[in-house]
Every structure is written in C-alpha cells, then in structure tokens.
C-alpha cells in the first residue's frame, strides 16, 4: 500500500547527510578549469591558496573525488536548522486543481533566510581551522553577507563584508542584521581599496555591482595578513556544500518511494540549483535514472538562455581567476529596476557544463510574473518567498498547469531557497503596480560580449 505522504517530510538528525557529493566526479566531460588571468594557464593550488583557504582551494580544484566527509563541527551547526523540510504542497495542488504532485525543499528556516548558510558555515570552519583571523566577502542583496556573519560569529572569526551600494542604502535592515552578528559592513565601491577608488573615479555616483564588490573583497583579503576571501555562489566548492540540499531532498523522496519527474531551481550563480540537482544529475550521468531539470533565471539577467559559453572574468576589477561559463560579460550590469535578485553576470562552471551537455534546461521569466507567482504562493502555502525563489515557483506553477491539460500526475520538486522579508520594497512596488520588466536588447548583449577576454 502506498504510504500517505505528510505535508512535511522531515528526516531525523541521524539521516542527515554525513558527506557532501561532488557531481563533477561523475561527469565524463568536466567543467573547464579556472585560469590564471595573467598567464591564462590553469590556476594551481598554490595560486588559489593565496585567495581562498587551503582546504577550500583543494575542494575547488578536485573534480574526481565523489564524496567529502562533512566535519562534525559543521554537521553540528547544521543541526541547528537542518534537516530542512521537504514540503508536499497539498494546498497549492488543491488551489491549482492539478493532478501534479508538487514538493518544495524549504531552505528559508534560519535567520539568514536562505540556503547560503550551508556554505557559509563550511567556509568559515575551514578558515578557522587554518588559524586565520578573518574573511572578506561581498554581498549583493544581503543574504550571503548575513549567512557569513552568522557563521563567523559562531566561530569567532572577523567578517568584513563589501555590500553593493544600492543594497546598502535600500536594505538598511539587512546591514543591521550583519552588524548585529558582528560583521563590519562597507558600502561598495568604497574608498578603502585601490579598485574601489578606481571604479569611483571612473564611474562617479555608481551604485555598484556584485562584480565590483567582489574585486574589493578580494583586494581586502590579499592585502591583510591572516585574511582570505570567501564567495557565496558560483564556485564548485559552494555547489559541493550545497549538495546537502539535494541529498536531503532525495533521501526524503526515497523514504516515501517517490521518484521525481521534474526538478526546478532558480539560478543566479547556480549554487542552490547545483546543490539541489547534484545527486539527481549524478544518477543521470551514471545512467541510473532520468529527470527533467530546469534552471530558472530572470529575463533581465539571462546568462544561460542568452549568454555565451566562454571564459570570462568573475569580477569587474578582473582580479579573480577566469572561469569558463555561460556569461553575459563581466561588464554587464542588470537594469536597476530589476528587483528580483539573481543579478550575477555568469553561471557556475559546473551548471554551465551540465547545461551545455543538455542535462539541464533553462528558462527565463519576467519579474512581474515572478512576483505574481510569489504572491499566489504566499497566499496559498503561507510562506512569503524570496523574489529569487519565486522564479522557481513561477515555473513550478506553469508546469503544474500543463499537467492539468495533459492529465499527467508528474512529481514536481522545486527549491524554495528563502524568505522575502527583506524584499518588501520590491513587493511594495509590485503591490503598487509600479514594477516593470526590463529585458536587455541583443545590441546591449553584443556590446558586452565584445568585451570578453580573448582566451581560446
Ligand atoms: C543568493 C540566493 C539565490 C541565488 O543564488 P544561487 O547561487 O544561484 O543559488 C537564490 N535564492 C536566495 C534566497 C538567495 O539568497
């Protein structure tokens, strides 16, 4: 007899993963290596260890080891907010009158409000273990900075956050949460770093960008003794840590004998999507199962659907290694009227390669549609979703609607990456009917592609 599936599938503490899964190990064609921007040769462990903690640099370069033990200290921290529930969206199914079965993995159940804490605690742990004084980073919308400040305060590490100026000004509460956890928060571009002063001189009055804040944080890490830089998305090490999401989701589904048909995630730099899909993509790569995987991105920053697969800079200041990825060009800055997060110009090399191999599909959605789906979901399922997460909600609802037409009882799983309490200015604009969609023109993208570094 089929087991009745509860509204929330919780795993026991003991069932929480003991290892992270590195999907690159099962890829026959691997993601292309990071390159040193000076020599254009693959970065070495030694070079990378100047920027990142050594253990994290090792994880970054390792594309053959399938499993990494999760240290007990990290697992114990995870236990404060994990395992996270896999929710059967019965209320949403009922409201939509769809034959589809919809599940979402909810990662918003911690103070930082998103999945980013899964990697923040891991990165802070390795920094501490290496005996460092502190770490530097950038934050855009603020979730990563918040997660990192929580992890650093737990481990008694100094935390310096460069926050994109427009968010620094528009999201004072995010800033104060970070400061409450002891982080030092600087508006970027700042006058603290050489690259910040250069960008301020070149673009007076600029409200900043993620790529620019990354350059500042890297410079701050490399010019202070005992500091390293940490990054909350895009990197292979971050996808590795985020695999805890997918491993738990799969364990929860397996517990009830449910086989997902479709897995949907929003994609900014690709970390939650990469983490959610990792164990499933691993099965696909090993020829054990098949899934339809959809990455959802904003139409205003469409790196997978309209970008080009090329080596590019990860930051505006061009100090980071080059990564082969689907990119809009490191000079691309999404329109200021785009409120829905997911603003990074490139996509994780791993997700990019899986997309290029056809294992992952992509779809772009416009922000007014995203907020409409967000509000619908909030009213039906109770959770006020982050705008980023709502990209996945939008496509999950679209797919459930399609099932109504075909009568197919598909199992749809999507990642609900976080809550949207700090995004109420964007919700206000939506509620006031003042939200607009901005889609870059082909000419704008072509101009940005023309600036890509010449590598191949
Ligand atoms: C940062 C963030 C994202 C996007 O980042 P990815 O690396 O693409 O996962 C999505 N949702 C929330 C809530 C976030 O904070």
GROMACS .gro file of C-alpha atoms and ligand atoms in nm:
model
  471
    1UNK     CA    1   0.000   0.000   0.000
    2UNK     CA    2   0.121   0.347  -0.082
    3UNK     CA    3   0.227   0.541   0.222
    4UNK     CA    4   0.035   0.861   0.283
    5UNK     CA    5   0.277   1.144   0.228
    6UNK     CA    6   0.275   1.401   0.509
    7UNK     CA    7   0.264   1.776   0.448
    8UNK     CA    8   0.623   1.794   0.562
    9UNK     CA    9   0.874   1.517   0.521
   10UNK     CA   10   1.135   1.557   0.791
   11UNK     CA   11   1.444   1.345   0.814
   12UNK     CA   12   1.587   1.253   1.154
   13UNK     CA   13   1.912   1.409   1.263
   14UNK     CA   14   2.078   1.070   1.203
   15UNK     CA   15   1.952   1.069   0.845
   16UNK     CA   16   2.120   1.400   0.768
   17UNK     CA   17   2.399   1.351   0.510
   18UNK     CA   18   2.744   1.273   0.650
   19UNK     CA   19   2.917   1.356   0.323
   20UNK     CA   20   2.879   1.617   0.053
   21UNK     CA   21   2.856   1.496  -0.305
   22UNK     CA   22   3.079   1.636  -0.579
   23UNK     CA   23   2.887   1.594  -0.906
   24UNK     CA   24   3.198   1.675  -1.112
   25UNK     CA   25   3.336   1.332  -1.018
   26UNK     CA   26   3.065   1.166  -1.228
   27UNK     CA   27   3.097   1.399  -1.527
   28UNK     CA   28   3.286   1.241  -1.815
   29UNK     CA   29   3.340   1.581  -1.969
   30UNK     CA   30   3.444   1.801  -1.677
   31UNK     CA   31   3.384   2.174  -1.635
   32UNK     CA   32   3.679   2.369  -1.778
   33UNK     CA   33   3.945   2.470  -1.524
   34UNK     CA   34   3.980   2.816  -1.372
   35UNK     CA   35   4.259   3.011  -1.543
   36UNK     CA   36   4.515   3.250  -1.401
   37UNK     CA   37   4.417   3.585  -1.560
   38UNK     CA   38   4.784   3.675  -1.616
   39UNK     CA   39   4.924   3.355  -1.766
   40UNK     CA   40   4.597   3.203  -1.896
   41UNK     CA   41   4.717   2.870  -1.753
   42UNK     CA   42   4.500   2.661  -1.517
   43UNK     CA   43   4.532   2.802  -1.164
   44UNK     CA   44   4.744   2.598  -0.929
   45UNK     CA   45   4.662   2.507  -0.571
   46UNK     CA   46   4.936   2.742  -0.459
   47UNK     CA   47   4.790   3.037  -0.651
   48UNK     CA   48   4.439   2.966  -0.534
   49UNK     CA   49   4.555   2.929  -0.173
   50UNK     CA   50   4.659   3.293  -0.178
   51UNK     CA   51   4.294   3.392  -0.217
   52UNK     CA   52   4.100   3.104  -0.057
   53UNK     CA   53   4.165   2.887   0.249
   54UNK     CA   54   4.375   2.591   0.155
   55UNK     CA   55   4.113   2.323   0.221
   56UNK     CA   56   3.857   2.514   0.014
   57UNK     CA   57   4.108   2.565  -0.268
   58UNK     CA   58   4.159   2.186  -0.267
   59UNK     CA   59   3.785   2.127  -0.289
   60UNK     CA   60   3.767   2.380  -0.571
   61UNK     CA   61   4.024   2.200  -0.783
   62UNK     CA   62   3.911   1.844  -0.708
   63UNK     CA   63   3.687   1.714  -0.987
   64UNK     CA   64   3.744   1.343  -0.922
   65UNK     CA   65   3.659   1.274  -0.555
   66UNK     CA   66   3.286   1.200  -0.538
   67UNK     CA   67   3.230   1.233  -0.162
   68UNK     CA   68   3.377   1.463   0.104
   69UNK     CA   69   3.314   1.399   0.474
   70UNK     CA   70   3.122   1.678   0.644
   71UNK     CA   71   3.326   1.760   0.957
   72UNK     CA   72   3.135   1.703   1.284
   73UNK     CA   73   3.161   2.071   1.379
   74UNK     CA   74   2.981   2.168   1.058
   75UNK     CA   75   2.725   1.890   1.096
   76UNK     CA   76   2.652   2.009   1.449
   77UNK     CA   77   2.594   2.362   1.324
   78UNK     CA   78   2.369   2.221   1.051
   79UNK     CA   79   2.163   2.054   1.323
   80UNK     CA   80   2.051   2.397   1.447
   81UNK     CA   81   1.842   2.439   1.131
   82UNK     CA   82   1.865   2.114   0.937
   83UNK     CA   83   1.747   1.877   0.809
   84UNK     CA   84   1.522   2.122   0.625
   85UNK     CA   85   1.172   2.003   0.541
   86UNK     CA   86   1.063   1.875   0.204
   87UNK     CA   87   0.710   2.008   0.187
   88UNK     CA   88   0.432   1.847  -0.014
   89UNK     CA   89   0.244   2.149  -0.147
   90UNK     CA   90  -0.101   1.997  -0.098
   91UNK     CA   91  -0.262   2.340  -0.063
   92UNK     CA   92  -0.106   2.466  -0.384
   93UNK     CA   93  -0.208   2.148  -0.570
   94UNK     CA   94  -0.564   2.188  -0.444
   95UNK     CA   95  -0.580   2.554  -0.541
   96UNK     CA   96  -0.443   2.482  -0.889
   97UNK     CA   97  -0.663   2.173  -0.928
   98UNK     CA   98  -0.366   1.999  -1.082
   99UNK     CA   99  -0.303   1.626  -1.096
  100UNK     CA  100   0.068   1.703  -1.044
  101UNK     CA  101   0.229   1.633  -0.707
  102UNK     CA  102   0.434   1.934  -0.604
  103UNK     CA  103   0.715   1.927  -0.348
  104UNK     CA  104   0.944   2.203  -0.235
  105UNK     CA  105   1.262   2.190  -0.035
  106UNK     CA  106   1.245   2.485   0.205
  107UNK     CA  107   1.579   2.645   0.290
  108UNK     CA  108   1.447   2.966   0.447
  109UNK     CA  109   1.423   2.830   0.801
  110UNK     CA  110   1.719   3.012   0.952
  111UNK     CA  111   1.784   3.375   1.043
  112UNK     CA  112   1.983   3.447   0.728
  113UNK     CA  113   1.667   3.343   0.543
  114UNK     CA  114   1.830   3.136   0.271
  115UNK     CA  115   2.032   2.829   0.175
  116UNK     CA  116   2.354   3.033   0.186
  117UNK     CA  117   2.424   2.936   0.546
  118UNK     CA  118   2.503   2.579   0.427
  119UNK     CA  119   2.820   2.700   0.260
  120UNK     CA  120   2.892   2.995   0.492
  121UNK     CA  121   2.947   2.767   0.792
  122UNK     CA  122   3.167   2.535   0.588
  123UNK     CA  123   3.384   2.817   0.458
  124UNK     CA  124   3.413   2.983   0.799
  125UNK     CA  125   3.503   2.647   0.955
  126UNK     CA  126   3.795   2.586   0.717
  127UNK     CA  127   3.917   2.944   0.768
  128UNK     CA  128   3.913   2.895   1.144
  129UNK     CA  129   4.086   2.560   1.117
  130UNK     CA  130   4.363   2.721   0.916
  131UNK     CA  131   4.416   2.966   1.202
  132UNK     CA  132   4.305   3.273   1.008
  133UNK     CA  133   4.194   3.597   1.172
  134UNK     CA  134   3.906   3.659   0.940
  135UNK     CA  135   3.744   3.653   0.599
  136UNK     CA  136   3.627   3.911   0.349
  137UNK     CA  137   3.340   3.887   0.106
  138UNK     CA  138   3.087   4.079  -0.099
  139UNK     CA  139   2.713   4.071  -0.073
  140UNK     CA  140   2.451   4.189  -0.317
  141UNK     CA  141   2.102   4.152  -0.182
  142UNK     CA  142   2.249   4.074   0.160
  143UNK     CA  143   2.165   3.707   0.219
  144UNK     CA  144   2.519   3.584   0.174
  145UNK     CA  145   2.667   3.853   0.398
  146UNK     CA  146   2.411   3.770   0.664
  147UNK     CA  147   2.481   3.399   0.644
  148UNK     CA  148   2.854   3.455   0.661
  149UNK     CA  149   2.829   3.693   0.956
  150UNK     CA  150   2.626   3.430   1.144
  151UNK     CA  151   2.883   3.160   1.070
  152UNK     CA  152   3.176   3.386   1.162
  153UNK     CA  153   3.027   3.498   1.491
  154UNK     CA  154   2.962   3.133   1.582
  155UNK     CA  155   3.330   3.053   1.519
  156UNK     CA  156   3.468   3.383   1.647
  157UNK     CA  157   3.618   3.495   1.316
  158UNK     CA  158   3.638   3.853   1.190
  159UNK     CA  159   3.399   3.916   0.899
  160UNK     CA  160   3.434   4.207   0.653
  161UNK     CA  161   3.153   4.249   0.404
  162UNK     CA  162   3.153   4.473   0.095
  163UNK     CA  163   2.789   4.540   0.025
  164UNK     CA  164   2.676   4.667  -0.317
  165UNK     CA  165   2.598   5.035  -0.260
  166UNK     CA  166   2.237   5.030  -0.384
  167UNK     CA  167   2.155   4.743  -0.143
  168UNK     CA  168   2.350   4.908   0.138
  169UNK     CA  169   2.122   5.208   0.102
  170UNK     CA  170   1.797   5.028   0.016
  171UNK     CA  171   1.828   4.744   0.266
  172UNK     CA  172   1.939   4.902   0.592
  173UNK     CA  173   1.785   4.618   0.793
  174UNK     CA  174   1.997   4.356   0.620
  175UNK     CA  175   2.300   4.565   0.701
  176UNK     CA  176   2.199   4.586   1.067
  177UNK     CA  177   2.145   4.211   1.094
  178UNK     CA  178   2.502   4.163   0.971
  179UNK     CA  179   2.634   4.421   1.217
  180UNK     CA  180   2.438   4.258   1.497
  181UNK     CA  181   2.629   3.939   1.423
  182UNK     CA  182   2.950   4.141   1.449
  183UNK     CA  183   3.037   4.193   1.082
  184UNK     CA  184   3.198   4.508   0.951
  185UNK     CA  185   2.989   4.624   0.654
  186UNK     CA  186   3.125   4.865   0.391
  187UNK     CA  187   2.931   5.019   0.105
  188UNK     CA  188   3.087   4.924  -0.232
  189UNK     CA  189   3.252   5.078  -0.429
  190UNK     CA  190   3.433   5.223  -0.128
  191UNK     CA  191   3.742   5.437  -0.086
  192UNK     CA  192   3.908   5.160   0.124
  193UNK     CA  193   4.056   4.971  -0.168
  194UNK     CA  194   4.251   5.064  -0.476
  195UNK     CA  195   3.998   4.902  -0.706
  196UNK     CA  196   3.712   5.081  -0.526
  197UNK     CA  197   3.884   5.418  -0.567
  198UNK     CA  198   3.947   5.341  -0.936
  199UNK     CA  199   3.585   5.245  -1.003
  200UNK     CA  200   3.458   5.551  -0.812
  201UNK     CA  201   3.683   5.775  -1.020
  202UNK     CA  202   3.581   5.614  -1.347
  203UNK     CA  203   3.206   5.597  -1.273
  204UNK     CA  204   3.123   5.878  -1.030
  205UNK     CA  205   2.794   5.819  -0.848
  206UNK     CA  206   2.782   5.449  -0.939
  207UNK     CA  207   2.553   5.238  -0.721
  208UNK     CA  208   2.791   4.945  -0.753
  209UNK     CA  209   2.760   4.587  -0.870
  210UNK     CA  210   2.840   4.242  -0.742
  211UNK     CA  211   3.139   4.213  -0.973
  212UNK     CA  212   3.281   4.534  -0.831
  213UNK     CA  213   3.222   4.433  -0.468
  214UNK     CA  214   3.398   4.101  -0.536
  215UNK     CA  215   3.706   4.289  -0.659
  216UNK     CA  216   3.711   4.497  -0.342
  217UNK     CA  217   3.670   4.198  -0.113
  218UNK     CA  218   3.948   4.006  -0.289
  219UNK     CA  219   4.180   4.303  -0.260
  220UNK     CA  220   4.095   4.342   0.109
  221UNK     CA  221   4.173   3.971   0.168
  222UNK     CA  222   4.504   3.973  -0.016
  223UNK     CA  223   4.633   4.292   0.145
  224UNK     CA  224   4.562   4.198   0.508
  225UNK     CA  225   4.765   3.942   0.699
  226UNK     CA  226   4.560   3.642   0.813
  227UNK     CA  227   4.261   3.702   0.586
  228UNK     CA  228   4.115   3.507   0.296
  229UNK     CA  229   3.832   3.574   0.058
  230UNK     CA  230   3.511   3.370   0.056
  231UNK     CA  231   3.234   3.362  -0.203
  232UNK     CA  232   2.874   3.252  -0.159
  233UNK     CA  233   2.789   3.116  -0.503
  234UNK     CA  234   2.928   3.022  -0.847
  235UNK     CA  235   3.230   2.822  -0.720
  236UNK     CA  236   3.250   2.444  -0.730
  237UNK     CA  237   3.321   2.432  -0.354
  238UNK     CA  238   2.993   2.615  -0.288
  239UNK     CA  239   2.799   2.368  -0.503
  240UNK     CA  240   2.968   2.090  -0.308
  241UNK     CA  241   2.847   2.229   0.027
  242UNK     CA  242   2.502   2.298  -0.115
  243UNK     CA  243   2.471   1.934  -0.222
  244UNK     CA  244   2.332   1.882   0.129
  245UNK     CA  245   2.005   2.027  -0.011
  246UNK     CA  246   1.978   1.769  -0.288
  247UNK     CA  247   2.098   1.479  -0.074
  248UNK     CA  248   1.832   1.553   0.188
  249UNK     CA  249   1.564   1.605  -0.076
  250UNK     CA  250   1.649   1.274  -0.238
  251UNK     CA  251   1.656   1.091   0.097
  252UNK     CA  252   1.313   1.235   0.183
  253UNK     CA  253   1.165   1.131  -0.152
  254UNK     CA  254   1.323   0.786  -0.127
  255UNK     CA  255   1.173   0.744   0.219
  256UNK     CA  256   0.828   0.756   0.059
  257UNK     CA  257   0.920   0.582  -0.263
  258UNK     CA  258   0.860   0.894  -0.470
  259UNK     CA  259   1.053   0.936  -0.794
  260UNK     CA  260   1.080   1.300  -0.906
  261UNK     CA  261   0.999   1.368  -1.271
  262UNK     CA  262   1.099   1.728  -1.275
  263UNK     CA  263   1.339   1.932  -1.063
  264UNK     CA  264   1.324   2.309  -1.078
  265UNK     CA  265   1.552   2.568  -0.922
  266UNK     CA  266   1.622   2.936  -0.958
  267UNK     CA  267   1.967   3.020  -1.086
  268UNK     CA  268   2.176   3.326  -1.006
  269UNK     CA  269   2.529   3.195  -0.972
  270UNK     CA  270   2.395   2.840  -0.969
  271UNK     CA  271   2.469   2.725  -0.613
  272UNK     CA  272   2.126   2.627  -0.486
  273UNK     CA  273   2.031   2.476  -0.821
  274UNK     CA  274   2.362   2.294  -0.843
  275UNK     CA  275   2.324   2.167  -0.487
  276UNK     CA  276   1.964   2.061  -0.530
  277UNK     CA  277   2.021   1.873  -0.854
  278UNK     CA  278   2.364   1.723  -0.776
  279UNK     CA  279   2.258   1.374  -0.661
  280UNK     CA  280   1.990   1.355  -0.931
  281UNK     CA  281   2.227   1.475  -1.204
  282UNK     CA  282   2.476   1.219  -1.071
  283UNK     CA  283   2.223   0.942  -1.136
  284UNK     CA  284   2.168   1.079  -1.487
  285UNK     CA  285   2.541   1.090  -1.553
  286UNK     CA  286   2.579   0.730  -1.433
  287UNK     CA  287   2.284   0.623  -1.648
  288UNK     CA  288   2.072   0.518  -1.348
  289UNK     CA  289   1.773   0.749  -1.384
  290UNK     CA  290   1.634   1.033  -1.586
  291UNK     CA  291   1.493   1.366  -1.475
  292UNK     CA  292   1.387   1.688  -1.638
  293UNK     CA  293   1.590   1.961  -1.472
  294UNK     CA  294   1.503   2.326  -1.526
  295UNK     CA  295   1.711   2.627  -1.423
  296UNK     CA  296   1.504   2.943  -1.399
  297UNK     CA  297   1.664   3.281  -1.445
  298UNK     CA  298   1.538   3.640  -1.476
  299UNK     CA  299   1.476   3.773  -1.826
  300UNK     CA  300   1.673   4.082  -1.722
  301UNK     CA  301   1.989   3.881  -1.647
  302UNK     CA  302   1.963   3.574  -1.872
  303UNK     CA  303   2.309   3.416  -1.861
  304UNK     CA  304   2.204   3.062  -1.963
  305UNK     CA  305   1.929   3.141  -2.213
  306UNK     CA  306   2.101   3.430  -2.389
  307UNK     CA  307   2.460   3.425  -2.270
  308UNK     CA  308   2.761   3.283  -2.444
  309UNK     CA  309   2.975   2.989  -2.323
  310UNK     CA  310   3.319   3.140  -2.286
  311UNK     CA  311   3.599   3.219  -2.045
  312UNK     CA  312   3.520   3.537  -1.858
  313UNK     CA  313   3.620   3.734  -1.553
  314UNK     CA  314   3.427   3.660  -1.236
  315UNK     CA  315   3.453   4.023  -1.124
  316UNK     CA  316   3.451   4.373  -1.269
  317UNK     CA  317   3.800   4.457  -1.143
  318UNK     CA  318   3.938   4.149  -1.326
  319UNK     CA  319   4.144   4.026  -1.031
  320UNK     CA  320   3.981   3.682  -0.993
  321UNK     CA  321   4.064   3.372  -1.199
  322UNK     CA  322   3.887   3.336  -1.534
  323UNK     CA  323   3.605   3.083  -1.545
  324UNK     CA  324   3.451   2.912  -1.846
  325UNK     CA  325   3.082   2.971  -1.805
  326UNK     CA  326   2.765   3.091  -1.965
  327UNK     CA  327   2.806   3.464  -1.926
  328UNK     CA  328   2.665   3.800  -2.026
  329UNK     CA  329   3.011   3.954  -1.992
  330UNK     CA  330   3.166   4.075  -1.666
  331UNK     CA  331   3.082   4.436  -1.759
  332UNK     CA  332   2.710   4.355  -1.780
  333UNK     CA  333   2.509   4.529  -1.507
  334UNK     CA  334   2.142   4.435  -1.495
  335UNK     CA  335   1.891   4.717  -1.503
  336UNK     CA  336   1.838   4.895  -1.170
  337UNK     CA  337   1.463   4.838  -1.195
  338UNK     CA  338   1.523   4.466  -1.168
  339UNK     CA  339   1.433   4.378  -0.809
  340UNK     CA  340   1.417   4.003  -0.827
  341UNK     CA  341   1.771   3.911  -0.725
  342UNK     CA  342   1.981   3.667  -0.931
  343UNK     CA  343   2.183   3.953  -1.076
  344UNK     CA  344   2.517   3.786  -1.141
  345UNK     CA  345   2.655   3.808  -1.498
  346UNK     CA  346   2.783   3.449  -1.514
  347UNK     CA  347   2.682   3.097  -1.412
  348UNK     CA  348   2.871   2.830  -1.216
  349UNK     CA  349   3.107   2.637  -1.446
  350UNK     CA  350   2.954   2.309  -1.332
  351UNK     CA  351   2.597   2.416  -1.405
  352UNK     CA  352   2.716   2.572  -1.732
  353UNK     CA  353   2.876   2.246  -1.841
  354UNK     CA  354   2.570   2.038  -1.741
  355UNK     CA  355   2.357   2.283  -1.939
  356UNK     CA  356   2.590   2.259  -2.237
  357UNK     CA  357   2.566   1.879  -2.221
  358UNK     CA  358   2.186   1.904  -2.224
  359UNK     CA  359   2.130   1.760  -1.874
  360UNK     CA  360   1.993   2.090  -1.752
  361UNK     CA  361   1.742   2.304  -1.940
  362UNK     CA  362   1.688   2.672  -1.880
  363UNK     CA  363   1.401   2.913  -1.890
  364UNK     CA  364   1.385   3.286  -1.830
  365UNK     CA  365   1.093   3.466  -1.668
  366UNK     CA  366   0.995   3.831  -1.628
  367UNK     CA  367   0.981   3.985  -1.285
  368UNK     CA  368   0.617   4.096  -1.275
  369UNK     CA  369   0.519   3.734  -1.348
  370UNK     CA  370   0.758   3.621  -1.077
  371UNK     CA  371   0.601   3.848  -0.816
  372UNK     CA  372   0.255   3.739  -0.924
  373UNK     CA  373   0.357   3.378  -0.860
  374UNK     CA  374   0.520   3.483  -0.531
  375UNK     CA  375   0.202   3.644  -0.406
  376UNK     CA  376  -0.010   3.349  -0.519
  377UNK     CA  377   0.222   3.111  -0.337
  378UNK     CA  378   0.231   3.324  -0.021
  379UNK     CA  379  -0.148   3.330  -0.005
  380UNK     CA  380  -0.184   2.956  -0.064
  381UNK     CA  381   0.115   2.796   0.112
  382UNK     CA  382   0.170   3.060   0.380
  383UNK     CA  383   0.540   3.122   0.324
  384UNK     CA  384   0.640   3.467   0.196
  385UNK     CA  385   0.901   3.366  -0.061
  386UNK     CA  386   1.221   3.546  -0.157
  387UNK     CA  387   1.197   3.702  -0.505
  388UNK     CA  388   1.483   3.474  -0.617
  389UNK     CA  389   1.300   3.160  -0.503
  390UNK     CA  390   0.985   3.284  -0.674
  391UNK     CA  391   1.144   3.229  -1.013
  392UNK     CA  392   1.128   2.857  -0.938
  393UNK     CA  393   0.774   2.889  -0.803
  394UNK     CA  394   0.664   3.055  -1.126
  395UNK     CA  395   0.790   2.770  -1.341
  396UNK     CA  396   0.663   2.501  -1.100
  397UNK     CA  397   0.316   2.654  -1.124
  398UNK     CA  398   0.341   2.674  -1.504
  399UNK     CA  399   0.437   2.308  -1.518
  400UNK     CA  400   0.157   2.207  -1.281
  401UNK     CA  401  -0.085   2.396  -1.508
  402UNK     CA  402   0.044   2.199  -1.806
  403UNK     CA  403  -0.027   1.877  -1.616
  404UNK     CA  404  -0.390   1.988  -1.595
  405UNK     CA  405  -0.407   1.989  -1.973
  406UNK     CA  406  -0.231   1.657  -2.019
  407UNK     CA  407  -0.367   1.488  -1.707
  408UNK     CA  408  -0.016   1.376  -1.614
  409UNK     CA  409   0.040   1.327  -1.240
  410UNK     CA  410   0.402   1.439  -1.252
  411UNK     CA  411   0.614   1.470  -0.942
  412UNK     CA  412   0.749   1.823  -0.948
  413UNK     CA  413   1.021   1.917  -0.699
  414UNK     CA  414   1.142   2.272  -0.666
  415UNK     CA  415   1.385   2.458  -0.445
  416UNK     CA  416   1.233   2.722  -0.219
  417UNK     CA  417   1.559   2.889  -0.133
  418UNK     CA  418   1.446   3.153   0.111
  419UNK     CA  419   1.204   3.402   0.259
  420UNK     CA  420   1.140   3.755   0.136
  421UNK     CA  421   1.101   3.968   0.449
  422UNK     CA  422   1.384   4.198   0.348
  423UNK     CA  423   1.245   4.245  -0.001
  424UNK     CA  424   0.934   4.436   0.095
  425UNK     CA  425   1.035   4.741  -0.110
  426UNK     CA  426   1.014   4.520  -0.419
  427UNK     CA  427   0.683   4.372  -0.300
  428UNK     CA  428   0.559   4.727  -0.241
  429UNK     CA  429   0.644   4.820  -0.599
  430UNK     CA  430   0.462   4.513  -0.717
  431UNK     CA  431   0.158   4.585  -0.499
  432UNK     CA  432   0.151   4.946  -0.621
  433UNK     CA  433   0.161   4.831  -0.982
  434UNK     CA  434   0.491   5.005  -1.034
  435UNK     CA  435   0.701   4.707  -1.124
  436UNK     CA  436   0.826   4.689  -1.479
  437UNK     CA  437   1.019   4.432  -1.678
  438UNK     CA  438   1.344   4.512  -1.838
  439UNK     CA  439   1.487   4.281  -2.099
  440UNK     CA  440   1.829   4.365  -2.242
  441UNK     CA  441   1.844   4.409  -2.618
  442UNK     CA  442   2.059   4.193  -2.846
  443UNK     CA  443   2.270   4.502  -2.915
  444UNK     CA  444   2.341   4.555  -2.545
  445UNK     CA  445   2.444   4.193  -2.504
  446UNK     CA  446   2.658   4.201  -2.820
  447UNK     CA  447   2.839   4.509  -2.687
  448UNK     CA  448   2.904   4.326  -2.361
  449UNK     CA  449   3.024   4.006  -2.537
  450UNK     CA  450   3.270   4.217  -2.737
  451UNK     CA  451   3.449   4.292  -2.408
  452UNK     CA  452   3.509   3.925  -2.322
  453UNK     CA  453   3.873   3.831  -2.269
  454UNK     CA  454   4.038   3.660  -2.566
  455UNK     CA  455   4.132   3.317  -2.440
  456UNK     CA  456   4.061   3.049  -2.697
  457LIG     C1  457   2.156   3.402  -0.327
  457LIG     C2  458   2.022   3.348  -0.343
  457LIG     C3  459   1.982   3.282  -0.461
  457LIG     C4  460   2.069   3.270  -0.582
  457LIG     O1  461   2.194   3.218  -0.568
  457LIG     P1  462   2.238   3.080  -0.634
  457LIG     O2  463   2.382   3.074  -0.610
  457LIG     O3  464   2.202   3.086  -0.779
  457LIG     O4  465   2.163   2.976  -0.562
  457LIG     C5  466   1.857   3.227  -0.466
  457LIG     N1  467   1.770   3.239  -0.364
  457LIG     C6  468   1.802   3.304  -0.250
  457LIG     C7  469   1.702   3.314  -0.142
  457LIG     C8  470   1.930   3.359  -0.236
  457LIG     O5  471   1.961   3.421  -0.123
   0.00000   0.00000   0.00000
